[in-house]
PDB file of C-alpha atoms in Angstrom:
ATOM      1  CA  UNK A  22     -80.610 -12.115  -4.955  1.00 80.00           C
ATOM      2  CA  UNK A  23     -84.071 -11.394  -3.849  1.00 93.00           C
ATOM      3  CA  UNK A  24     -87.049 -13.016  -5.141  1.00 96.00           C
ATOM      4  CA  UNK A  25     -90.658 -11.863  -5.074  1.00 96.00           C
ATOM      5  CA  UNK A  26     -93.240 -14.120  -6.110  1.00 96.00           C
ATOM      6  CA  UNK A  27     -96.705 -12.075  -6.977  1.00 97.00           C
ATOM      7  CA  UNK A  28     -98.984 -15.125  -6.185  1.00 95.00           C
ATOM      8  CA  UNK A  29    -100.852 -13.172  -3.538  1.00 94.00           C
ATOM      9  CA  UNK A  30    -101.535 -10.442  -6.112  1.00 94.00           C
ATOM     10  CA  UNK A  31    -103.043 -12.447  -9.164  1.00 87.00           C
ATOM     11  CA  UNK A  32    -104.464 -14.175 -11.346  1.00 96.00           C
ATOM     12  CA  UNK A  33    -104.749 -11.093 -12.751  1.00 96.00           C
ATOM     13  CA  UNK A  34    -102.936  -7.406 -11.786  1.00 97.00           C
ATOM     14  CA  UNK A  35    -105.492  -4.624 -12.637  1.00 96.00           C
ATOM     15  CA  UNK A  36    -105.750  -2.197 -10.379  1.00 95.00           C
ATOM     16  CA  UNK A  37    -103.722   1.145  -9.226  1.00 95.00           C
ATOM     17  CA  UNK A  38    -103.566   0.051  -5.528  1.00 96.00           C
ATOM     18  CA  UNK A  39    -102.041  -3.380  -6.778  1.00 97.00           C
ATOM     19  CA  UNK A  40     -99.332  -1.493  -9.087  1.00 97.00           C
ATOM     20  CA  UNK A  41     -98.392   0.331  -6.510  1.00 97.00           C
ATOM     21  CA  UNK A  42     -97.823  -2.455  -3.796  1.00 97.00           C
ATOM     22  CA  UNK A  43     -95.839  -4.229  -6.201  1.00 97.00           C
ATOM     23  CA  UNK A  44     -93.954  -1.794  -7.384  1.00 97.00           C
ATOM     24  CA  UNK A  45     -93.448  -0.293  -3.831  1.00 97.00           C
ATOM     25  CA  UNK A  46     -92.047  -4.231  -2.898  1.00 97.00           C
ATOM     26  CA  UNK A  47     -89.658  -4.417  -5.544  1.00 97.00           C
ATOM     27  CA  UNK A  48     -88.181  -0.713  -4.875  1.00 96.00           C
ATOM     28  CA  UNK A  49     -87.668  -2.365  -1.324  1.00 95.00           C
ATOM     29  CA  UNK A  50     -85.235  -5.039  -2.405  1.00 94.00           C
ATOM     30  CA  UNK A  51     -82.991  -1.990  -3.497  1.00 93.00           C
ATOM     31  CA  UNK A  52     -83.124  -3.069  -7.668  1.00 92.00           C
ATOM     32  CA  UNK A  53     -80.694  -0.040  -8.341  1.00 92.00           C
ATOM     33  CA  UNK A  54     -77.542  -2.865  -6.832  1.00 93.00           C
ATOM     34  CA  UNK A  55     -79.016  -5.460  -6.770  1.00 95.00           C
ATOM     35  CA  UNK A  56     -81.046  -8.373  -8.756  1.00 97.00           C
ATOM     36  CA  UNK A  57     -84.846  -9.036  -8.094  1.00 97.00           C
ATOM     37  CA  UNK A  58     -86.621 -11.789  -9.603  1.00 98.00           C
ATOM     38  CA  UNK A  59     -90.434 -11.244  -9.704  1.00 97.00           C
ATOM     39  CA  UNK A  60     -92.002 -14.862 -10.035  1.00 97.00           C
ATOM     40  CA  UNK A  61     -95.334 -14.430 -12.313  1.00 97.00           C
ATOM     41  CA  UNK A  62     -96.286 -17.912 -12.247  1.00 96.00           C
ATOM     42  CA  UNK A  63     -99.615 -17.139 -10.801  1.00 95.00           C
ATOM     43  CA  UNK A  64    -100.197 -14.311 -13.203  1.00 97.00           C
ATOM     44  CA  UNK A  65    -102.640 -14.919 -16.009  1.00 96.00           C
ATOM     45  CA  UNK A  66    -103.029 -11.497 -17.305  1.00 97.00           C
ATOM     46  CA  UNK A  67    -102.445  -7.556 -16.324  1.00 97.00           C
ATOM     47  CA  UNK A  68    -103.846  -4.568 -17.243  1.00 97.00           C
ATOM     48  CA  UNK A  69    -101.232  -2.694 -19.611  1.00 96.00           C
ATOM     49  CA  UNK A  70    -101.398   0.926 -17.281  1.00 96.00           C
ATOM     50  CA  UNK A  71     -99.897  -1.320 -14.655  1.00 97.00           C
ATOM     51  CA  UNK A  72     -97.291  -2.906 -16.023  1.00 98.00           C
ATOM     52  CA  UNK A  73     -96.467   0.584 -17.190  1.00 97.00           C
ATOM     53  CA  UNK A  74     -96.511   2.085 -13.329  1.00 97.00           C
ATOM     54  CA  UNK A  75     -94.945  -1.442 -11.956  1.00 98.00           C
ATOM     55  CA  UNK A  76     -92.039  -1.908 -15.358  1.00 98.00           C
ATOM     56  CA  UNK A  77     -92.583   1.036 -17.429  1.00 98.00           C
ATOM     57  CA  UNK A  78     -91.364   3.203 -14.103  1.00 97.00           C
ATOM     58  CA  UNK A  79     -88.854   1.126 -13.110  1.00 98.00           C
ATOM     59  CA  UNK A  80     -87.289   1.097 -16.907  1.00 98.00           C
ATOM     60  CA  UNK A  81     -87.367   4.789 -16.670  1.00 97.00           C
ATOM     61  CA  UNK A  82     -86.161   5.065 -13.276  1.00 96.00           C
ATOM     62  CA  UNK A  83     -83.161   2.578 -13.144  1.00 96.00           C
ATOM     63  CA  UNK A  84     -82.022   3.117 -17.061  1.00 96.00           C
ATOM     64  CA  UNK A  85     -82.401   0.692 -19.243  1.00 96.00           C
ATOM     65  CA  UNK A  86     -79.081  -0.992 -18.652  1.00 96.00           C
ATOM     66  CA  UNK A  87     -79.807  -1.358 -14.539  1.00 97.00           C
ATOM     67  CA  UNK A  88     -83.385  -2.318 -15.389  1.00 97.00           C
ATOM     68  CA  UNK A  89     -82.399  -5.531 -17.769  1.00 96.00           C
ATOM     69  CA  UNK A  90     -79.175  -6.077 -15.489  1.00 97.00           C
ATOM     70  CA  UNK A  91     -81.242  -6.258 -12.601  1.00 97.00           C
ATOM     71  CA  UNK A  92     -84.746  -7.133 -12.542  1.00 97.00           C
ATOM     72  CA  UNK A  93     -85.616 -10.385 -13.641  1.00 98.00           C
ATOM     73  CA  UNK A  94     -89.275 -11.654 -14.735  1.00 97.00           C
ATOM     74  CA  UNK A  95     -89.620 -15.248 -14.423  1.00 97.00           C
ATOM     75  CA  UNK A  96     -92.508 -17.652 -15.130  1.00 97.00           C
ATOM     76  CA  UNK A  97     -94.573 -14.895 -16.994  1.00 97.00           C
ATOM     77  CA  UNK A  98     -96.715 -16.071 -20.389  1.00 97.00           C
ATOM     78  CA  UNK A  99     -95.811 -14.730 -23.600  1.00 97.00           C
ATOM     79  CA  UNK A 100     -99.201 -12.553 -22.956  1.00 96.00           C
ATOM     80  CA  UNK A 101     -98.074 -10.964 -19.731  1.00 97.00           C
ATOM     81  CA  UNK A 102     -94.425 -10.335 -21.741  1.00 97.00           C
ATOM     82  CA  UNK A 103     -96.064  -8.965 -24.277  1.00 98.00           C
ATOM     83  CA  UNK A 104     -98.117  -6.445 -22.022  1.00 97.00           C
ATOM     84  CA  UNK A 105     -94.549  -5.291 -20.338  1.00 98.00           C
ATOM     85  CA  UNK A 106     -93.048  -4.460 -22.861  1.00 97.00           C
ATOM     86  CA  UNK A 107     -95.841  -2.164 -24.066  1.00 97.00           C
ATOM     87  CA  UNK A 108     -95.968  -0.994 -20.683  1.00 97.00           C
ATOM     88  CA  UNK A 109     -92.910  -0.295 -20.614  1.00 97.00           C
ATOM     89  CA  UNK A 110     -92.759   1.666 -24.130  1.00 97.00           C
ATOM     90  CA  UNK A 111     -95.527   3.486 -22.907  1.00 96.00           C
ATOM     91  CA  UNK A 112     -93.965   4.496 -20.095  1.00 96.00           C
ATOM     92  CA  UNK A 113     -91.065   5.480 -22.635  1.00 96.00           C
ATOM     93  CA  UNK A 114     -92.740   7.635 -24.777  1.00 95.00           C
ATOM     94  CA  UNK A 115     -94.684   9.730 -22.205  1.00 90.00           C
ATOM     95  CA  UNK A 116     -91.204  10.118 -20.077  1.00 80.00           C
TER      96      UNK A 116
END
C-alpha cells in the first residue's frame, strides 16, 4: 500500500500545475493494482476544477469500481469531500 500525504501541496489545492503534480504522483504508485492512500490532513480547501482533473480523472480513468477499490482519501474535511465528489461528477458528466 502506498501512501501520499499532500502536506507539501496545501493548505489549499488551486491551481492547474498543482492538479497535475498530484495527480501525476498518484498515477505513479500504479492505482490501477494497487491501493493509494492520499493523506489530506493538511488540506483546508480545493478548488472544485482540481479535484475534478486530480479525482474526477482518475474516477473516469480507473472505473468506478477500481477507483473506490483502490484509492483511498484519508484525513480530508467534510468540505474537501464534498468538493470531490462534485469534482468527480463533473468530471462524469462532461466524459
Amino acid at each position: 500500500m502506498n501512501t501520499i500525504d499532500l502536506k507539501d501541496f496545501g493548505p489549499i489545492i488551486s491551481d492547474k500545475e498543482t492538479g497535475n503534480r498530484i495527480y501525476d504522483l498518484i498515477k505513479e504508485k500504479n492505482p490501477n493494482s494497487s491501493v493509494v492512500q492520499i493523506d489530506m490532513e493538511s488540506i483546508k480547501s480545493m478548488a472544485t476544477f482540481c479535484a475534478k482533473q486530480i479525482f474526477g480523472r482518475l474516477y473516469v480513468e480507473l472505473t468506478p469500481a477500481v477507483f473506490f477499490n483502490n484509492i483511498k482519501i484519508l484525513h480530508a474535511t467534510e468540505d474537501v469531500q464534498l468538493i470531490i465528489r462534485l469534482g468527480i461528477q463533473n468530471a462524469v458528466e462532461n466524459s
